[in-house]
Amino acid sequence: MHAIVPFDARDPKTRLDDLLVREERRSFAQEMLQDVLETLAAVDLHPEVLSTAPVDCAYPVRVDERPLTVAVNSAFEKHCPVVVVMADLALLTPGACERLLAPEADVVIAPGLGGGTNALVVRHPEFQVDYHGVSFRDHQEQARACDAALTTVDSFRLGVDVDTVGDLLEVLVHTDRRAADWLRDAGISSQVVDGKPTVTRE
Amino acid sequence: MHAIVPFDARDPKTRLDDLLVREERRSFAQEMLQDVLETLAAVDLHPEVLSTAPVDCAYPVRVDERPLTVAVNSAFEKHCPVVVVMADLALLTPGACERLLAPEADVVIAPGLGGGTNALVVRHPEFQVDYHGVSFRDHQEQARACDAALTTVDSFRLGVDVDTVGDLLEVLVHTDRRAADWLRDAGISSQVVDGKPTVTRE
């Protein structure tokens, strides 16, 4: 199945700017992207990066400068069934992908922290995404509106997207791939301060 | 199977104090506790609240004023196999509990956000908890040290514990029980501000 991986190649992960300068944010975002793409390919999905600007990558890249929602809905015109997986799901594993793909519903949603939609399987030709606001709720309504059977997947690995410095702790604790290596090489680690796990940089 | 539910009845959920005064935090914490207890009972577990102070509750309560780690390890002396589930897992469902109980490993861990351990099944008499620091990692090491086979459960509903104002969004979006009702009655809701979901109070 075709898998769309939306990616901001211009100014990604701005909420990490307390810890990382822009070039570092770009570099870290690319490592996460690469981890995600390889994981998707490992379960026989065919990933295509839907990027806001050209990006150096071993997988197909389509550049679309329009807002995320418009670009994804436009890609749906070419691909159904289709999977949409965010590029910052650094905790993704083949097992989590298999759980996403297992239900046969018209629409399968993996909720993300903060009311988001981190991953979607769409097998219904009329379903459209809307990533603005509480997208998990909006996608439930959208599925009802076009009479698509919807189910959700309960996964921590699909639910954690990496946006904040606090999220980096999840990468350090729960993964051991490119993104985690990149953090360690940048001197970023988890320390216990007053009994509480904290992300620090040397 | 016996299920221990540690609960701070004195000054719970201090990180919610921007939004809730102490009595409200206590009241909200009790609603979450009640949701968790009912969910555990629904899958035929026998929950017992392990509380820092007396609490009004329809399930058995054991008061233990010692620190969390000591109190839980002490409870392990009486119960094995045993389940430990945090009282602030407001997103818990019977389905998520069943996934926790399904593996037959000596130790089953559901990781929580921030390196924590939100739920545990312990079937090994030597395994001890340590909730200080990155407990997920410590519990992995502890299992190795006592030669216990360990597995993890990948669940968003088990992974989200409610500590911060941001976490209330998860309760409002993903649940519809006592804790969510309490928040709504207190005038707390999710609003989309600049495209971003935000928790506000009237």
PDB file of C-alpha atoms in Angstrom, chain A residues 27 38 56 77 79 84 91 95 199:
ATOM      1  CA  SER A  27      19.079  17.490  10.697  1.00  0.00           C
ATOM      2  CA  GLU A  38      12.568   2.506   6.881  1.00  0.00           C
ATOM      3  CA  ASP A  56      17.704  14.412   0.239  1.00  0.00           C
ATOM      4  CA  GLU A  77      -6.870  11.752  -5.435  1.00  0.00           C
ATOM      5  CA  HIS A  79      -4.001   6.909  -3.937  1.00  0.00           C
ATOM      6  CA  VAL A  84      -0.633   8.686   6.131  1.00  0.00           C
ATOM      7  CA  LEU A  91       8.989   5.552  18.283  1.00  0.00           C
ATOM      8  CA  GLY A  95       4.868  -4.039  15.091  1.00  0.00           C
ATOM      9  CA  VAL A 199      16.348  16.126  29.053  1.00  0.00           C
TER      10      VAL A 199
END
